[in-house]
């Protein structure tokens, strides 16, 4: 099977059935070559309906999310060409490439220096010039690494968290959207938060999934008497 046919099958058999119907998103998925952002050891699985580890040994949260999950997140963000976007968890740079193709500018934060370096190389090879990959612990010091760049029109977390940090919501511009996968296994909810006023937000949870945790985000106490 050719790469083009495998990419077509991914879109038609995995992504469309997951209610990703936005024509701009579907066209972009056919144009940005996912296989260019997959580690060489997993090239044969570039279009598979699964998460792919980006480090060896695999570290939780350091993976390429399943294609249908990334596509649905991208659709939920409803990006405009003038948007400034924050991504938390760069990984291989694939999501940053998708975001940058729809928005004006992307700032992507990656905790692992090796992943950050590889992501920069991948983006450069793909001809993406409006995505800036920063090496930082995004969760440290109330997102100090991101604050100077805000506010953002869109924020996406490329991994799951127990709850949406209020400090991230504070970085949203009026009308800005945050998309995150929130909750605990076995069921997590895709959560879309829109800033509708200075201190008011609307929240929707349109679909269920499970994703690895982003590193260093707070977990609720599970202690019980």
PDB file of C-alpha atoms in Angstrom:
ATOM      1  CA  UNK A   1       0.000   0.000   0.000  1.00  0.00           C
ATOM      2  CA  UNK A   2       1.328   3.453  -0.910  1.00  0.00           C
ATOM      3  CA  UNK A   3       1.707   6.198   1.689  1.00  0.00           C
ATOM      4  CA  UNK A   4      -0.968   8.240  -0.075  1.00  0.00           C
ATOM      5  CA  UNK A   5      -3.416   5.337   0.074  1.00  0.00           C
ATOM      6  CA  UNK A   6      -2.621   4.693   3.752  1.00  0.00           C
ATOM      7  CA  UNK A   7      -3.179   8.379   4.520  1.00  0.00           C
ATOM      8  CA  UNK A   8      -6.482   8.331   2.604  1.00  0.00           C
ATOM      9  CA  UNK A   9      -7.600   5.246   4.532  1.00  0.00           C
ATOM     10  CA  UNK A  10      -6.697   6.918   7.845  1.00  0.00           C
ATOM     11  CA  UNK A  11      -8.887   9.900   6.993  1.00  0.00           C
ATOM     12  CA  UNK A  12     -11.822   7.938   5.609  1.00  0.00           C
ATOM     13  CA  UNK A  13     -11.854   4.962   7.993  1.00  0.00           C
ATOM     14  CA  UNK A  14     -10.712   6.518  11.284  1.00  0.00           C
ATOM     15  CA  UNK A  15     -11.223  10.264  11.217  1.00  0.00           C
ATOM     16  CA  UNK A  16     -14.463  10.843   9.301  1.00  0.00           C
ATOM     17  CA  UNK A  17     -16.343   8.215  11.379  1.00  0.00           C
ATOM     18  CA  UNK A  18     -15.278  10.185  14.480  1.00  0.00           C
ATOM     19  CA  UNK A  19     -17.391  13.100  13.270  1.00  0.00           C
ATOM     20  CA  UNK A  20     -14.493  15.114  11.922  1.00  0.00           C
ATOM     21  CA  UNK A  21     -16.241  16.673   8.931  1.00  0.00           C
ATOM     22  CA  UNK A  22     -14.627  20.112   8.673  1.00  0.00           C
ATOM     23  CA  UNK A  23     -13.376  20.343   5.086  1.00  0.00           C
ATOM     24  CA  UNK A  24     -10.358  22.479   6.041  1.00  0.00           C
ATOM     25  CA  UNK A  25      -9.261  19.977   8.674  1.00  0.00           C
ATOM     26  CA  UNK A  26      -9.679  16.978   6.363  1.00  0.00           C
ATOM     27  CA  UNK A  27      -7.767  18.697   3.554  1.00  0.00           C
ATOM     28  CA  UNK A  28      -4.986  19.610   5.963  1.00  0.00           C
ATOM     29  CA  UNK A  29      -4.656  16.026   7.203  1.00  0.00           C
ATOM     30  CA  UNK A  30      -4.089  14.898   3.633  1.00  0.00           C
ATOM     31  CA  UNK A  31      -1.512  17.637   3.035  1.00  0.00           C
ATOM     32  CA  UNK A  32       0.613  17.523   6.229  1.00  0.00           C
ATOM     33  CA  UNK A  33       2.505  14.230   6.119  1.00  0.00           C
ATOM     34  CA  UNK A  34       2.074  12.509   9.466  1.00  0.00           C
ATOM     35  CA  UNK A  35       4.763   9.942   8.663  1.00  0.00           C
ATOM     36  CA  UNK A  36       7.367  12.738   8.638  1.00  0.00           C
ATOM     37  CA  UNK A  37       6.699  13.293  12.353  1.00  0.00           C
ATOM     38  CA  UNK A  38       6.835   9.636  13.436  1.00  0.00           C
ATOM     39  CA  UNK A  39      10.044   8.072  14.845  1.00  0.00           C
ATOM     40  CA  UNK A  40      11.768   5.796  12.350  1.00  0.00           C
ATOM     41  CA  UNK A  41      11.103   2.731  14.526  1.00  0.00           C
ATOM     42  CA  UNK A  42       7.356   3.269  14.151  1.00  0.00           C
ATOM     43  CA  UNK A  43       7.114   4.406  10.522  1.00  0.00           C
ATOM     44  CA  UNK A  44       5.016   1.373   9.598  1.00  0.00           C
ATOM     45  CA  UNK A  45       2.409   2.456  12.174  1.00  0.00           C
ATOM     46  CA  UNK A  46       2.261   6.122  11.163  1.00  0.00           C
ATOM     47  CA  UNK A  47      -1.406   5.881  10.108  1.00  0.00           C
ATOM     48  CA  UNK A  48      -2.579   3.319  12.671  1.00  0.00           C
ATOM     49  CA  UNK A  49      -5.438   4.054  15.064  1.00  0.00           C
ATOM     50  CA  UNK A  50      -3.185   4.169  18.115  1.00  0.00           C
ATOM     51  CA  UNK A  51      -0.788   6.299  20.161  1.00  0.00           C
ATOM     52  CA  UNK A  52       2.870   6.031  19.180  1.00  0.00           C
ATOM     53  CA  UNK A  53       5.677   6.368  21.762  1.00  0.00           C
ATOM     54  CA  UNK A  54       8.187   9.117  21.033  1.00  0.00           C
ATOM     55  CA  UNK A  55      10.851   8.107  23.547  1.00  0.00           C
ATOM     56  CA  UNK A  56      12.563   4.853  24.453  1.00  0.00           C
ATOM     57  CA  UNK A  57      11.911   3.644  27.008  1.00  0.00           C
ATOM     58  CA  UNK A  58       8.440   5.093  26.663  1.00  0.00           C
ATOM     59  CA  UNK A  59       7.594   7.873  29.119  1.00  0.00           C
ATOM     60  CA  UNK A  60       3.972   8.600  29.952  1.00  0.00           C
ATOM     61  CA  UNK A  61       2.726  11.601  28.057  1.00  0.00           C
ATOM     62  CA  UNK A  62       5.522  11.511  25.497  1.00  0.00           C
ATOM     63  CA  UNK A  63       3.596  10.065  22.613  1.00  0.00           C
ATOM     64  CA  UNK A  64       1.900  10.987  19.368  1.00  0.00           C
ATOM     65  CA  UNK A  65      -1.831  10.857  20.034  1.00  0.00           C
ATOM     66  CA  UNK A  66      -4.081   8.744  17.836  1.00  0.00           C
ATOM     67  CA  UNK A  67      -4.914  10.468  14.516  1.00  0.00           C
ATOM     68  CA  UNK A  68      -8.651  10.710  15.215  1.00  0.00           C
ATOM     69  CA  UNK A  69      -8.053  12.359  18.609  1.00  0.00           C
ATOM     70  CA  UNK A  70      -5.759  15.030  17.166  1.00  0.00           C
ATOM     71  CA  UNK A  71      -8.157  15.645  14.287  1.00  0.00           C
ATOM     72  CA  UNK A  72     -11.128  16.066  16.610  1.00  0.00           C
ATOM     73  CA  UNK A  73      -9.171  18.457  18.851  1.00  0.00           C
ATOM     74  CA  UNK A  74      -8.176  20.478  15.805  1.00  0.00           C
ATOM     75  CA  UNK A  75     -11.782  20.684  14.638  1.00  0.00           C
ATOM     76  CA  UNK A  76     -12.995  21.727  18.103  1.00  0.00           C
ATOM     77  CA  UNK A  77     -10.508  24.619  18.212  1.00  0.00           C
ATOM     78  CA  UNK A  78     -12.206  26.297  15.212  1.00  0.00           C
ATOM     79  CA  UNK A  79      -9.023  28.113  14.262  1.00  0.00           C
ATOM     80  CA  UNK A  80      -8.945  31.298  12.207  1.00  0.00           C
ATOM     81  CA  UNK A  81      -5.995  32.568  10.114  1.00  0.00           C
ATOM     82  CA  UNK A  82      -5.446  35.434  12.570  1.00  0.00           C
ATOM     83  CA  UNK A  83      -5.283  33.241  15.698  1.00  0.00           C
ATOM     84  CA  UNK A  84      -2.321  32.960  18.049  1.00  0.00           C
ATOM     85  CA  UNK A  85      -2.185  29.455  19.505  1.00  0.00           C
ATOM     86  CA  UNK A  86      -0.530  27.865  22.533  1.00  0.00           C
ATOM     87  CA  UNK A  87       0.158  24.129  22.514  1.00  0.00           C
ATOM     88  CA  UNK A  88       1.231  22.353  25.687  1.00  0.00           C
ATOM     89  CA  UNK A  89       3.130  19.171  24.843  1.00  0.00           C
ATOM     90  CA  UNK A  90       4.885  19.482  21.466  1.00  0.00           C
ATOM     91  CA  UNK A  91       5.865  15.837  21.126  1.00  0.00           C
ATOM     92  CA  UNK A  92       7.050  15.233  17.565  1.00  0.00           C
ATOM     93  CA  UNK A  93       5.718  18.569  16.287  1.00  0.00           C
ATOM     94  CA  UNK A  94       2.878  17.060  14.206  1.00  0.00           C
ATOM     95  CA  UNK A  95       0.059  18.870  16.009  1.00  0.00           C
ATOM     96  CA  UNK A  96       2.082  22.091  15.941  1.00  0.00           C
ATOM     97  CA  UNK A  97       2.386  21.695  12.161  1.00  0.00           C
ATOM     98  CA  UNK A  98      -1.384  21.272  11.828  1.00  0.00           C
ATOM     99  CA  UNK A  99      -2.065  24.249  14.098  1.00  0.00           C
ATOM    100  CA  UNK A 100       0.433  26.456  12.282  1.00  0.00           C
ATOM    101  CA  UNK A 101      -1.144  25.620   8.940  1.00  0.00           C
ATOM    102  CA  UNK A 102      -4.480  27.053  10.095  1.00  0.00           C
ATOM    103  CA  UNK A 103      -3.401  29.868  12.448  1.00  0.00           C
ATOM    104  CA  UNK A 104      -1.138  32.898  12.298  1.00  0.00           C
ATOM    105  CA  UNK A 105       1.345  31.800  14.957  1.00  0.00           C
ATOM    106  CA  UNK A 106       1.918  28.854  17.307  1.00  0.00           C
ATOM    107  CA  UNK A 107       3.900  28.744  20.538  1.00  0.00           C
ATOM    108  CA  UNK A 108       4.453  25.129  21.566  1.00  0.00           C
ATOM    109  CA  UNK A 109       5.898  24.114  24.940  1.00  0.00           C
ATOM    110  CA  UNK A 110       7.760  20.824  25.386  1.00  0.00           C
ATOM    111  CA  UNK A 111       9.258  19.598  28.664  1.00  0.00           C
ATOM    112  CA  UNK A 112      11.725  17.136  27.080  1.00  0.00           C
ATOM    113  CA  UNK A 113      14.727  18.893  25.445  1.00  0.00           C
ATOM    114  CA  UNK A 114      15.358  16.023  23.021  1.00  0.00           C
ATOM    115  CA  UNK A 115      11.750  15.986  21.842  1.00  0.00           C
ATOM    116  CA  UNK A 116      11.791  19.762  21.482  1.00  0.00           C
ATOM    117  CA  UNK A 117      14.905  19.612  19.329  1.00  0.00           C
ATOM    118  CA  UNK A 118      13.477  16.845  17.139  1.00  0.00           C
ATOM    119  CA  UNK A 119      10.200  18.729  16.782  1.00  0.00           C
ATOM    120  CA  UNK A 120      12.034  21.851  15.581  1.00  0.00           C
ATOM    121  CA  UNK A 121      13.864  19.745  13.007  1.00  0.00           C
ATOM    122  CA  UNK A 122      10.637  18.086  11.856  1.00  0.00           C
ATOM    123  CA  UNK A 123       8.865  21.431  11.490  1.00  0.00           C
ATOM    124  CA  UNK A 124      11.789  22.912   9.593  1.00  0.00           C
ATOM    125  CA  UNK A 125      11.847  19.975   7.168  1.00  0.00           C
ATOM    126  CA  UNK A 126       8.097  20.364   6.661  1.00  0.00           C
ATOM    127  CA  UNK A 127       8.543  24.045   5.790  1.00  0.00           C
ATOM    128  CA  UNK A 128       6.616  25.294   8.841  1.00  0.00           C
ATOM    129  CA  UNK A 129       8.001  28.707   9.831  1.00  0.00           C
ATOM    130  CA  UNK A 130       5.312  30.106  12.155  1.00  0.00           C
ATOM    131  CA  UNK A 131       5.605  27.571  14.991  1.00  0.00           C
ATOM    132  CA  UNK A 132       7.999  28.353  17.845  1.00  0.00           C
ATOM    133  CA  UNK A 133       8.953  25.342  19.992  1.00  0.00           C
ATOM    134  CA  UNK A 134      10.086  26.239  23.517  1.00  0.00           C
ATOM    135  CA  UNK A 135      11.721  23.886  26.009  1.00  0.00           C
ATOM    136  CA  UNK A 136      10.053  24.403  29.393  1.00  0.00           C
ATOM    137  CA  UNK A 137       7.904  22.791  32.045  1.00  0.00           C
ATOM    138  CA  UNK A 138       4.619  24.461  31.128  1.00  0.00           C
ATOM    139  CA  UNK A 139       3.009  23.514  34.450  1.00  0.00           C
ATOM    140  CA  UNK A 140       5.726  25.122  36.578  1.00  0.00           C
ATOM    141  CA  UNK A 141       5.190  28.473  38.296  1.00  0.00           C
ATOM    142  CA  UNK A 142       1.610  28.879  37.100  1.00  0.00           C
ATOM    143  CA  UNK A 143       2.609  28.663  33.425  1.00  0.00           C
ATOM    144  CA  UNK A 144       5.197  31.405  33.654  1.00  0.00           C
ATOM    145  CA  UNK A 145       6.796  30.082  30.451  1.00  0.00           C
ATOM    146  CA  UNK A 146       3.620  30.961  28.552  1.00  0.00           C
ATOM    147  CA  UNK A 147       2.445  34.133  30.284  1.00  0.00           C
ATOM    148  CA  UNK A 148       4.662  36.601  28.411  1.00  0.00           C
ATOM    149  CA  UNK A 149       3.259  35.385  25.079  1.00  0.00           C
ATOM    150  CA  UNK A 150      -0.415  35.643  26.045  1.00  0.00           C
ATOM    151  CA  UNK A 151      -3.218  36.168  25.600  1.00  0.00           C
ATOM    152  CA  UNK A 152      -3.962  33.345  23.153  1.00  0.00           C
ATOM    153  CA  UNK A 153      -6.917  32.864  20.842  1.00  0.00           C
ATOM    154  CA  UNK A 154      -6.647  29.095  21.233  1.00  0.00           C
ATOM    155  CA  UNK A 155      -4.914  26.694  23.627  1.00  0.00           C
ATOM    156  CA  UNK A 156      -4.621  22.935  23.155  1.00  0.00           C
ATOM    157  CA  UNK A 157      -3.221  20.353  25.559  1.00  0.00           C
ATOM    158  CA  UNK A 158      -1.682  17.450  23.651  1.00  0.00           C
ATOM    159  CA  UNK A 159      -2.237  14.994  26.475  1.00  0.00           C
ATOM    160  CA  UNK A 160      -4.621  14.585  29.393  1.00  0.00           C
ATOM    161  CA  UNK A 161      -4.917  16.393  32.735  1.00  0.00           C
ATOM    162  CA  UNK A 162      -6.984  15.747  35.849  1.00  0.00           C
ATOM    163  CA  UNK A 163      -8.570  19.187  35.582  1.00  0.00           C
ATOM    164  CA  UNK A 164      -8.138  22.353  33.533  1.00  0.00           C
ATOM    165  CA  UNK A 165      -5.710  24.677  35.367  1.00  0.00           C
ATOM    166  CA  UNK A 166      -7.256  28.113  36.025  1.00  0.00           C
ATOM    167  CA  UNK A 167      -3.898  29.711  35.178  1.00  0.00           C
ATOM    168  CA  UNK A 168      -4.253  28.442  31.616  1.00  0.00           C
ATOM    169  CA  UNK A 169      -7.777  29.800  31.314  1.00  0.00           C
ATOM    170  CA  UNK A 170      -6.395  33.183  32.356  1.00  0.00           C
ATOM    171  CA  UNK A 171      -4.223  33.133  29.217  1.00  0.00           C
ATOM    172  CA  UNK A 172      -7.263  32.995  26.900  1.00  0.00           C
ATOM    173  CA  UNK A 173      -8.175  36.106  24.960  1.00  0.00           C
ATOM    174  CA  UNK A 174     -11.845  37.128  24.851  1.00  0.00           C
ATOM    175  CA  UNK A 175     -13.590  34.560  22.676  1.00  0.00           C
ATOM    176  CA  UNK A 176     -10.594  32.250  23.018  1.00  0.00           C
ATOM    177  CA  UNK A 177     -11.006  28.466  23.125  1.00  0.00           C
ATOM    178  CA  UNK A 178      -9.138  25.876  25.176  1.00  0.00           C
ATOM    179  CA  UNK A 179      -9.302  22.184  24.248  1.00  0.00           C
ATOM    180  CA  UNK A 180      -8.094  19.555  26.713  1.00  0.00           C
ATOM    181  CA  UNK A 181      -8.710  15.910  27.572  1.00  0.00           C
ATOM    182  CA  UNK A 182      -9.787  15.919  31.213  1.00  0.00           C
ATOM    183  CA  UNK A 183     -10.508  13.301  33.860  1.00  0.00           C
ATOM    184  CA  UNK A 184      -9.442   9.874  35.043  1.00  0.00           C
ATOM    185  CA  UNK A 185      -9.249   6.495  33.363  1.00  0.00           C
ATOM    186  CA  UNK A 186     -11.183   4.555  32.166  1.00  0.00           C
ATOM    187  CA  UNK A 187     -13.151   7.473  30.708  1.00  0.00           C
ATOM    188  CA  UNK A 188     -11.936  11.004  30.092  1.00  0.00           C
ATOM    189  CA  UNK A 189     -13.836  13.850  28.436  1.00  0.00           C
ATOM    190  CA  UNK A 190     -12.727  16.166  25.695  1.00  0.00           C
ATOM    191  CA  UNK A 191     -13.329  19.563  27.264  1.00  0.00           C
ATOM    192  CA  UNK A 192     -13.801  22.753  25.276  1.00  0.00           C
ATOM    193  CA  UNK A 193     -13.722  25.971  27.329  1.00  0.00           C
ATOM    194  CA  UNK A 194     -14.587  29.301  25.693  1.00  0.00           C
ATOM    195  CA  UNK A 195     -13.876  32.653  27.339  1.00  0.00           C
ATOM    196  CA  UNK A 196     -17.062  34.690  27.000  1.00  0.00           C
ATOM    197  CA  UNK A 197     -16.161  37.516  29.429  1.00  0.00           C
ATOM    198  CA  UNK A 198     -13.469  38.806  31.748  1.00  0.00           C
ATOM    199  CA  UNK A 199     -14.295  36.180  34.362  1.00  0.00           C
ATOM    200  CA  UNK A 200     -16.864  33.993  32.617  1.00  0.00           C
ATOM    201  CA  UNK A 201     -16.365  30.808  30.641  1.00  0.00           C
ATOM    202  CA  UNK A 202     -18.578  28.314  28.828  1.00  0.00           C
ATOM    203  CA  UNK A 203     -17.656  24.630  28.969  1.00  0.00           C
ATOM    204  CA  UNK A 204     -18.692  21.752  26.703  1.00  0.00           C
ATOM    205  CA  UNK A 205     -17.606  18.110  26.811  1.00  0.00           C
ATOM    206  CA  UNK A 206     -18.559  16.777  23.375  1.00  0.00           C
ATOM    207  CA  UNK A 207     -16.797  13.396  23.278  1.00  0.00           C
ATOM    208  CA  UNK A 208     -15.024  10.736  25.343  1.00  0.00           C
ATOM    209  CA  UNK A 209     -11.549   9.331  24.967  1.00  0.00           C
ATOM    210  CA  UNK A 210      -8.448   8.359  26.986  1.00  0.00           C
ATOM    211  CA  UNK A 211      -4.992   9.898  26.597  1.00  0.00           C
ATOM    212  CA  UNK A 212      -1.677   9.727  28.475  1.00  0.00           C
ATOM    213  CA  UNK A 213      -1.006  12.348  31.126  1.00  0.00           C
ATOM    214  CA  UNK A 214       0.994  15.470  30.508  1.00  0.00           C
ATOM    215  CA  UNK A 215       3.911  15.586  32.941  1.00  0.00           C
ATOM    216  CA  UNK A 216       3.852  17.543  36.215  1.00  0.00           C
ATOM    217  CA  UNK A 217       0.234  18.683  36.113  1.00  0.00           C
ATOM    218  CA  UNK A 218      -1.463  18.347  39.527  1.00  0.00           C
ATOM    219  CA  UNK A 219      -3.415  15.229  40.394  1.00  0.00           C
ATOM    220  CA  UNK A 220      -6.289  15.217  42.902  1.00  0.00           C
ATOM    221  CA  UNK A 221      -5.724  13.400  46.160  1.00  0.00           C
ATOM    222  CA  UNK A 222      -7.181   9.903  46.146  1.00  0.00           C
ATOM    223  CA  UNK A 223      -6.898   9.449  49.904  1.00  0.00           C
ATOM    224  CA  UNK A 224     -10.104   8.267  51.516  1.00  0.00           C
ATOM    225  CA  UNK A 225     -10.960   7.480  55.137  1.00  0.00           C
TER     226      UNK A 225
END
